[in-house]
Coordinates of C-alpha atoms and ligand atoms in Angstrom, one line a residue:
M133 CA 0.0 0.0 0.0
S134 CA 1.3 3.4 -0.8
H135 CA -0.3 5.1 2.2
G136 CA 1.0 4.9 5.8
P137 CA -1.0 4.2 8.9
N138 CA -4.7 4.6 8.7
I139 CA -5.7 8.1 9.5
R140 CA -9.0 9.0 11.1
Y141 CA -10.7 12.3 10.5
I142 CA -12.9 13.7 13.3
V143 CA -15.2 16.5 12.1
K144 CA -17.5 18.4 14.4
A145 CA -21.0 19.0 13.2
G146 CA -21.8 22.4 11.7
G147 CA -19.6 25.4 10.7
V148 CA -19.4 28.5 8.5
L149 CA -16.9 29.0 5.6
S150 CA -15.2 32.3 4.8
G151 CA -12.0 33.6 3.2
S152 CA -10.1 32.7 0.1
A153 CA -7.6 30.0 -0.7
R154 CA -5.7 28.4 -3.6
V155 CA -6.3 24.6 -3.5
A156 CA -3.8 22.0 -4.6
G157 CA -2.5 21.9 -8.2
D158 CA -4.4 20.0 -10.9
K159 CA -3.6 16.3 -10.8
S160 CA -4.3 15.5 -14.4
M161 CA -2.1 18.3 -15.6
S162 CA 0.7 17.5 -13.1
H163 CA 1.0 13.9 -14.4
R164 CA 1.1 15.1 -18.0
S165 CA 3.6 17.9 -17.3
I166 CA 6.1 15.3 -16.1
M167 CA 5.4 12.8 -18.9
L168 CA 5.6 15.3 -21.7
G169 CA 8.4 17.2 -20.1
A170 CA 10.4 14.0 -19.9
L171 CA 9.8 13.1 -23.5
A172 CA 10.6 16.6 -24.8
N173 CA 13.8 18.0 -26.1
G174 CA 15.1 20.6 -23.8
T175 CA 14.2 21.8 -20.3
T176 CA 10.7 22.2 -19.1
Y177 CA 9.9 24.4 -16.1
V178 CA 6.7 23.6 -14.2
T179 CA 5.0 25.8 -11.6
G180 CA 1.9 24.9 -9.5
F181 CA 2.8 21.2 -9.6
L182 CA 0.7 18.9 -7.3
E183 CA 3.1 17.5 -4.7
G184 CA 0.7 14.7 -4.0
E185 CA 1.6 11.0 -4.0
D186 CA 0.0 10.3 -7.4
S187 CA 1.9 12.8 -9.4
L188 CA 5.1 12.1 -7.3
N189 CA 4.9 8.5 -8.4
T190 CA 4.9 9.6 -12.0
L191 CA 7.9 11.8 -11.3
K192 CA 9.7 8.9 -9.7
A193 CA 8.9 6.6 -12.6
F194 CA 10.6 8.9 -15.1
R195 CA 13.6 9.3 -12.8
A196 CA 13.9 5.5 -12.8
M197 CA 14.1 5.7 -16.6
G198 CA 17.0 8.1 -16.5
V199 CA 15.3 11.5 -16.6
E200 CA 16.8 14.2 -14.4
I201 CA 13.9 15.9 -12.5
T202 CA 14.4 18.3 -9.6
D203 CA 12.7 17.8 -6.3
P204 CA 9.4 19.7 -6.3
D205 CA 9.8 22.9 -4.4
N206 CA 6.7 24.9 -3.6
G207 CA 5.2 23.5 -6.9
K208 CA 8.3 24.3 -9.0
V209 CA 9.8 21.4 -10.9
T210 CA 12.4 21.4 -13.6
I211 CA 12.6 18.5 -16.1
N212 CA 15.5 17.8 -18.3
G213 CA 13.8 16.2 -21.2
V214 CA 15.5 13.3 -22.9
G215 CA 13.4 13.3 -26.2
L216 CA 10.9 10.7 -27.3
R217 CA 13.6 8.0 -27.7
G218 CA 15.8 8.9 -24.7
L219 CA 14.3 6.9 -21.9
T220 CA 16.4 4.0 -20.4
A221 CA 15.2 0.7 -19.0
P222 CA 14.1 0.8 -15.4
T223 CA 15.8 -1.7 -13.1
A224 CA 12.7 -2.5 -11.0
P225 CA 8.9 -2.4 -11.5
L226 CA 7.5 1.1 -11.7
D227 CA 5.1 1.7 -8.8
M228 CA 2.1 3.8 -9.7
G229 CA 0.7 3.7 -6.2
N230 CA -3.0 4.6 -6.2
S231 CA -3.1 6.3 -9.6
G232 CA -5.2 4.9 -12.5
T233 CA -4.2 7.9 -14.6
A234 CA -0.5 7.2 -14.1
M235 CA -0.8 3.5 -14.9
R236 CA -2.9 3.9 -18.0
L237 CA -1.0 6.8 -19.5
M238 CA 2.4 5.3 -18.7
C239 CA 1.3 2.1 -20.4
G240 CA 0.8 4.0 -23.6
I241 CA 4.2 5.5 -23.4
L242 CA 6.0 2.3 -22.4
A243 CA 4.4 0.3 -25.2
G244 CA 6.4 2.4 -27.6
Q245 CA 9.8 1.8 -25.9
S246 CA 12.5 -0.6 -27.0
F247 CA 12.9 -2.0 -23.4
D248 CA 10.6 -4.2 -21.2
S249 CA 8.9 -2.7 -18.2
T250 CA 6.4 -3.6 -15.4
L251 CA 3.8 -1.4 -13.9
I252 CA 2.5 -2.1 -10.4
G253 CA 0.1 -0.4 -8.0
D254 CA -1.4 -0.5 -4.5
A255 CA -4.3 -2.7 -3.4
S256 CA -7.0 -0.4 -4.9
L257 CA -5.2 0.1 -8.3
S258 CA -4.5 -3.6 -8.5
K259 CA -8.3 -4.2 -8.7
R260 CA -8.9 -1.7 -11.5
P261 CA -9.6 -2.7 -15.1
M262 CA -6.7 -2.4 -17.5
K263 CA -8.2 -4.1 -20.6
R264 CA -9.6 -0.8 -21.6
V265 CA -6.0 0.2 -22.4
T266 CA -4.4 -3.2 -23.3
N267 CA -7.1 -3.8 -25.9
P268 CA -6.4 -0.8 -28.1
L269 CA -2.6 -1.1 -27.5
A270 CA -2.8 -4.7 -28.8
L271 CA -4.5 -3.4 -31.9
M272 CA -1.5 -1.1 -32.4
G273 CA 0.8 -4.1 -32.2
A274 CA 1.9 -3.6 -28.5
K275 CA 2.6 -6.6 -26.3
V276 CA 1.3 -6.0 -22.8
D277 CA 0.4 -8.8 -20.4
S278 CA -2.2 -8.2 -17.6
Q279 CA -3.4 -10.5 -15.0
G280 CA -6.4 -12.8 -15.2
E281 CA -9.6 -12.5 -17.2
K282 CA -10.3 -9.0 -15.9
G283 CA -7.0 -7.8 -17.2
L284 CA -5.7 -6.4 -13.8
P285 CA -2.3 -5.0 -12.9
P286 CA 0.6 -5.7 -12.8
L287 CA 1.1 -4.8 -16.4
V288 CA 4.1 -6.3 -18.1
I289 CA 5.0 -4.4 -21.2
H290 CA 7.3 -6.0 -23.8
G291 CA 9.5 -3.4 -25.6
G292 CA 10.5 -3.3 -29.2
A293 CA 7.0 -4.1 -30.6
G294 CA 6.9 -1.6 -33.5
L295 CA 3.5 0.2 -33.2
K296 CA 1.2 1.1 -36.0
G297 CA -1.4 3.9 -36.0
I298 CA -5.1 2.9 -35.6
E299 CA -8.5 4.4 -35.7
Y300 CA -10.1 3.6 -32.3
D301 CA -13.6 4.2 -31.1
L302 CA -13.5 4.4 -27.4
P303 CA -16.1 2.0 -25.8
M304 CA -16.4 4.4 -22.8
A305 CA -16.0 8.1 -22.2
S306 CA -12.5 8.0 -20.7
A307 CA -9.7 10.6 -21.0
Q308 CA -7.3 8.0 -19.6
V309 CA -7.9 5.6 -22.4
K310 CA -7.9 8.4 -25.0
S311 CA -4.6 9.7 -23.7
C312 CA -3.0 6.3 -23.5
V313 CA -3.7 5.6 -27.2
L314 CA -2.6 9.1 -28.3
L315 CA 0.7 8.8 -26.3
A316 CA 1.3 5.4 -27.9
G317 CA 0.5 7.1 -31.2
L318 CA 3.6 9.3 -30.7
Y319 CA 5.6 6.1 -31.3
A320 CA 3.4 4.6 -34.0
D321 CA 3.8 4.5 -37.8
G322 CA 1.2 6.8 -39.4
V323 CA -1.9 8.4 -38.0
T324 CA -3.5 7.4 -34.7
T325 CA -7.1 8.6 -34.3
V326 CA -9.3 8.2 -31.2
T327 CA -13.0 8.9 -31.3
E328 CA -14.8 9.4 -28.0
P329 CA -18.5 8.8 -27.4
A330 CA -18.8 12.0 -25.3
P331 CA -16.3 14.8 -24.6
T332 CA -13.8 14.1 -21.8
R333 CA -11.0 16.2 -20.4
D334 CA -8.6 17.3 -23.1
H335 CA -5.5 18.2 -21.2
T336 CA -3.4 15.7 -23.2
E337 CA -4.3 17.3 -26.5
R338 CA -3.8 20.8 -25.2
M339 CA -0.5 20.0 -23.6
L340 CA 0.8 18.1 -26.6
R341 CA 0.1 21.3 -28.7
G342 CA 1.8 23.3 -26.0
F343 CA 4.9 21.2 -26.6
G344 CA 4.6 21.9 -30.3
Y345 CA 3.1 18.6 -31.3
E346 CA 0.2 18.8 -33.8
V347 CA -3.0 17.2 -32.7
K348 CA -6.1 17.5 -34.9
T349 CA -9.5 17.7 -33.4
V350 CA -12.5 17.1 -35.6
G351 CA -15.8 16.7 -33.7
N352 CA -15.2 14.0 -31.1
S353 CA -12.1 12.6 -33.0
M354 CA -8.5 13.4 -32.1
S355 CA -5.6 12.4 -34.3
L356 CA -1.8 12.8 -34.5
V357 CA 1.0 11.5 -36.7
G358 CA 3.7 9.4 -35.0
G359 CA 7.4 10.1 -35.0
G360 CA 7.4 13.9 -34.4
K361 CA 9.1 15.7 -31.6
L362 CA 8.1 17.5 -28.4
T363 CA 9.8 20.8 -27.6
A364 CA 10.3 21.8 -24.0
T365 CA 8.1 24.6 -22.7
D366 CA 7.0 26.3 -19.4
I367 CA 3.8 24.9 -17.7
D368 CA 1.7 26.8 -15.2
V369 CA -0.5 24.2 -13.5
P370 CA -3.7 25.8 -12.1
A371 CA -5.5 24.8 -9.0
D372 CA -7.5 21.6 -9.4
I373 CA -11.2 22.1 -9.9
S374 CA -11.7 18.6 -8.5
S375 CA -10.1 19.7 -5.3
A376 CA -12.0 23.1 -5.4
A377 CA -15.2 21.1 -5.7
F378 CA -15.1 20.1 -2.1
F379 CA -15.2 23.7 -1.0
M380 CA -17.7 24.7 -3.6
V381 CA -20.2 22.3 -2.1
A382 CA -19.0 23.1 1.5
A383 CA -19.6 26.9 1.1
T384 CA -23.0 26.2 -0.7
I385 CA -24.4 23.9 2.1
A386 CA -23.0 25.7 5.1
P387 CA -25.3 28.6 6.0
N388 CA -23.8 32.2 5.9
S389 CA -20.8 31.2 4.0
D390 CA -18.9 33.1 1.3
I391 CA -15.5 32.0 0.0
T392 CA -13.3 32.6 -3.1
L393 CA -11.1 29.9 -4.6
L394 CA -8.2 31.3 -6.5
H395 CA -6.7 30.5 -9.9
V396 CA -8.8 27.4 -10.5
G397 CA -8.6 25.5 -13.9
I398 CA -12.0 26.0 -15.7
N399 CA -11.3 23.9 -18.8
P400 CA -14.8 23.3 -20.2
T401 CA -14.2 19.6 -20.1
R402 CA -13.9 19.9 -16.3
T403 CA -16.6 22.3 -15.3
G404 CA -19.6 19.9 -15.1
V405 CA -19.5 20.4 -11.3
I406 CA -20.2 24.1 -11.7
D407 CA -23.0 23.5 -14.2
I408 CA -24.6 20.8 -12.0
L409 CA -24.4 22.9 -8.8
R410 CA -25.9 25.9 -10.7
L411 CA -28.8 23.7 -11.9
M412 CA -29.4 22.8 -8.3
G413 CA -29.5 26.5 -7.3
A414 CA -25.9 27.2 -6.2
D415 CA -24.6 30.8 -6.1
I416 CA -21.3 30.6 -8.0
S417 CA -19.6 33.4 -9.8
L418 CA -16.3 33.6 -11.8
S419 CA -13.9 36.5 -12.0
N420 CA -10.4 37.2 -13.2
E421 CA -10.9 34.8 -16.1
K422 CA -7.8 34.4 -18.2
E423 CA -5.9 31.8 -20.2
V424 CA -2.6 30.4 -18.8
G425 CA -0.5 28.2 -21.0
G426 CA -3.4 27.1 -23.1
E427 CA -5.7 26.4 -20.2
P428 CA -8.5 28.7 -18.9
V429 CA -8.4 29.7 -15.2
A430 CA -10.6 31.9 -12.9
D431 CA -11.3 32.8 -9.3
I432 CA -14.5 31.2 -8.2
R433 CA -16.7 32.8 -5.5
I434 CA -19.3 30.6 -3.7
R435 CA -22.0 31.8 -1.4
S436 CA -24.5 29.7 0.6
A437 CA -27.6 28.7 -1.2
Q438 CA -30.6 26.4 -0.7
L439 CA -30.2 23.6 -3.2
K440 CA -33.0 21.7 -5.0
G441 CA -32.9 18.2 -6.3
I442 CA -32.5 17.7 -10.0
D443 CA -32.2 14.9 -12.6
I444 CA -28.5 15.3 -13.5
P445 CA -28.2 15.7 -17.3
E446 CA -26.2 12.7 -18.6
D447 CA -24.0 14.8 -20.9
L448 CA -22.6 16.5 -17.8
V449 CA -21.5 13.2 -16.2
P450 CA -18.1 12.8 -17.9
L451 CA -17.4 16.5 -17.3
A452 CA -17.8 16.1 -13.5
I453 CA -16.8 12.5 -13.1
D454 CA -14.4 13.0 -10.1
E455 CA -16.8 15.3 -8.4
F456 CA -19.7 12.9 -7.7
P457 CA -18.7 11.9 -4.2
V458 CA -19.1 15.6 -3.1
L459 CA -22.1 16.1 -5.4
F460 CA -23.8 13.3 -3.6
V461 CA -23.4 15.4 -0.4
A462 CA -24.9 18.4 -2.2
A463 CA -27.9 16.2 -3.2
A464 CA -28.3 15.0 0.4
C465 CA -28.6 18.7 1.5
A466 CA -31.0 19.6 -1.3
Q467 CA -34.8 19.9 -1.2
G468 CA -36.3 17.0 -3.0
R469 CA -34.9 14.2 -5.1
T470 CA -31.7 14.1 -7.2
V471 CA -31.3 11.3 -9.7
L472 CA -28.0 10.4 -11.2
T473 CA -27.8 8.0 -14.3
G474 CA -25.2 7.1 -16.9
A475 CA -22.4 7.1 -14.3
E476 CA -21.4 3.4 -14.2
E477 CA -17.7 4.5 -14.5
L478 CA -18.0 5.6 -10.8
R479 CA -18.0 1.9 -9.9
V480 CA -14.4 1.4 -11.2
K481 CA -12.7 4.4 -9.6
E482 CA -10.4 4.3 -6.5
S483 CA -13.4 2.6 -4.9
D484 CA -16.9 1.8 -6.1
R485 CA -18.0 5.3 -5.5
I486 CA -21.7 4.6 -6.0
A487 CA -21.9 1.9 -3.3
V488 CA -19.5 3.6 -0.9
M489 CA -21.1 7.1 -1.0
A490 CA -24.6 5.6 -0.8
N491 CA -23.5 3.7 2.4
A492 CA -21.9 6.9 3.8
L493 CA -25.1 8.9 3.3
Q494 CA -27.3 6.2 4.6
A495 CA -25.1 6.1 7.7
M496 CA -25.9 9.8 8.1
G497 CA -29.6 9.3 7.9
I498 CA -30.2 10.1 4.2
A499 CA -32.2 7.9 1.8
A500 CA -29.7 7.1 -0.9
V501 CA -30.5 4.2 -3.2
P502 CA -27.8 3.0 -5.5
T503 CA -28.7 1.9 -9.0
E504 CA -26.5 0.1 -11.5
D505 CA -25.3 3.3 -13.1
G506 CA -26.0 6.0 -10.5
C507 CA -28.0 6.8 -7.4
I508 CA -31.3 8.3 -6.2
I509 CA -30.9 10.6 -3.3
D510 CA -33.7 12.3 -1.3
G511 CA -32.4 15.4 0.5
G512 CA -33.0 15.6 4.3
Q513 CA -31.5 16.2 7.7
L514 CA -28.0 14.7 8.1
T515 CA -27.3 13.0 11.5
A516 CA -24.1 11.8 13.0
P517 CA -23.3 8.3 12.0
S518 CA -23.2 5.7 14.8
S519 CA -19.8 4.3 13.7
P520 CA -17.0 5.7 11.6
I521 CA -17.6 6.2 7.9
N522 CA -15.3 3.8 5.9
S523 CA -13.7 5.8 3.1
H524 CA -12.3 2.5 1.7
G525 CA -9.0 4.4 1.2
D526 CA -10.6 6.6 -1.4
H527 CA -9.4 10.2 -1.1
R528 CA -12.5 11.7 -2.5
I529 CA -14.8 9.7 -0.3
A530 CA -12.9 10.9 2.8
M531 CA -13.0 14.6 1.8
A532 CA -16.7 14.4 0.7
S533 CA -17.6 12.9 4.0
A534 CA -15.8 15.6 5.9
V535 CA -17.8 18.2 4.0
A536 CA -21.0 16.5 4.8
A537 CA -20.3 17.1 8.5
L538 CA -21.1 20.8 7.9
R539 CA -24.8 19.9 7.8
V540 CA -24.9 17.2 10.4
D541 CA -27.3 18.4 13.2
S542 CA -25.0 17.6 16.2
G543 CA -22.1 15.5 17.4
E544 CA -19.2 14.4 15.3
V545 CA -18.5 12.6 12.1
L546 CA -15.6 10.1 12.2
I547 CA -14.1 9.0 8.9
D548 CA -11.6 6.1 8.6
D549 CA -8.8 5.3 6.2
C550 CA -8.1 8.9 5.1
A551 CA -4.3 8.7 4.5
N552 CA -4.9 8.6 0.7
V553 CA -6.1 12.2 0.8
N554 CA -2.4 12.8 0.2
T555 CA -2.6 11.3 -3.2
S556 CA -4.5 14.3 -4.6
F557 CA -4.7 17.0 -1.9
P558 CA -1.8 17.2 0.5
G559 CA -2.6 20.1 2.9
F560 CA -6.4 19.4 2.7
V561 CA -6.8 19.5 6.5
A562 CA -4.8 22.8 7.0
L563 CA -6.6 24.5 4.1
S564 CA -10.0 23.4 5.4
A565 CA -9.2 24.8 8.8
G566 CA -8.3 28.2 7.2
L567 CA -11.7 28.3 5.5
G568 CA -13.6 27.2 8.6
L569 CA -14.0 23.5 8.2
A570 CA -12.1 22.1 11.3
I571 CA -10.9 18.5 11.0
R572 CA -9.0 16.7 13.7
Q573 CA -6.7 13.8 12.7
E574 CA -5.9 10.7 14.7
I575 CA -4.2 7.5 14.2
P576 CA -6.6 5.0 15.6
E577 CA -5.3 2.0 17.6
Ligands
LIG611 C1 -8.3 11.4 -15.6 C2 -9.4 10.9 -16.2 C3 -10.6 10.4 -15.5 C4 -10.6 10.8 -14.0 C5 -9.2 10.7 -13.4 C6 -8.2 11.5 -14.1 C7 -7.2 11.9 -16.4 O1 -10.6 9.0 -15.5 O2 -11.5 10.1 -13.3 O3 -9.3 11.1 -12.0 O4 -6.3 12.6 -15.9 O5 -7.1 11.6 -17.6 P1 -11.3 8.2 -16.8 O6 -10.6 8.6 -18.0 O7 -11.0 6.7 -16.4 O8 -12.7 8.6 -16.7

């Protein structure tokens, strides 16, 4: 396991949020900044890098393949790129810890190398499906072994395969699979085209262009020609809207609250959470909108509002996929019923987020009925759970459950297995305290 001793959060019921803060750096962009910086010619300077366990595992993996990368210092990282063909064989398996993004994107890059490599992960990642990447890579000619019928990690990647470009229709809306195929496409003969069933986050395409690599987008299809070159650049990673989402919901549901979250990435493929919360009646306004290194950013002000239940439009689901744990909390605090459908992908995240969040809300007195591809939640009064909420080691379940405490009527909410918050949001507890959400931490016996 990549995380240390189990950490318990203890959160007192109630609270008011105020002030302003910049949340942790964007995880998706942090991974990609290391990957593309390592494969570029020249030196890439990154600022705003997320110093969380997930992106640090990506950083360590490239160091293990001979890339010189400085220790992150206050979000600053310098990468001495080795070029597309400059990686060297790692001497041990590459440990991706808890990160599906790292494993799936790395798999695409490693499929194009001349050497063999192995990708491993923690207990949660070792249960996550990898056929979604090994299938298209096999069509490109890659040789990747996974475990068992489900195609689980470890992934053993045989080098020297000689990839060819393919046209691939993604069976699910997944930016990780899209990115894996496009990154393998850098090493393939000819054109690689990926078509997605619905728009998903497009950071890979944007960042490749930032490194001077042409990626064509026509409708829902992205294509690139293999064998080009990436040229080092500077990358300013904005604050992660997925981390900001916890406080968007927190300030909405806690009465008399008013906060501003600074320099948040508002790429339109990530802003589903804002759209969904606004449909529910949230008071969210953007200011200081600007573009930084090909990605839009803004300050986001959130004031308390009474939410109402809605049927969540299915086209918003991929654009808010990581925000559902905390959106479930918003639904629990809304007047009326919220219905989520078309979100079966939530079942194969760091935990089965439909089952785990439904359990957590039920433990807090809310009628939450899981369905195959979503959940039906009737808003109501939250009460303190009689035993600790089990986050199942899922960072976003832990943080969402802490936010829920703001609307619990009395007592405390205990949340177990919270160490993995460090995968995406180191400093969550301190930042929460600064905004008015007080969380105590304990290592239970
Ligand atoms: C990510 C894509 C999403 C998301 C994950 C990060 C990425 O996964 O859930 O946290 O950086 O590409 P899927 O592509 O599997 O939906």
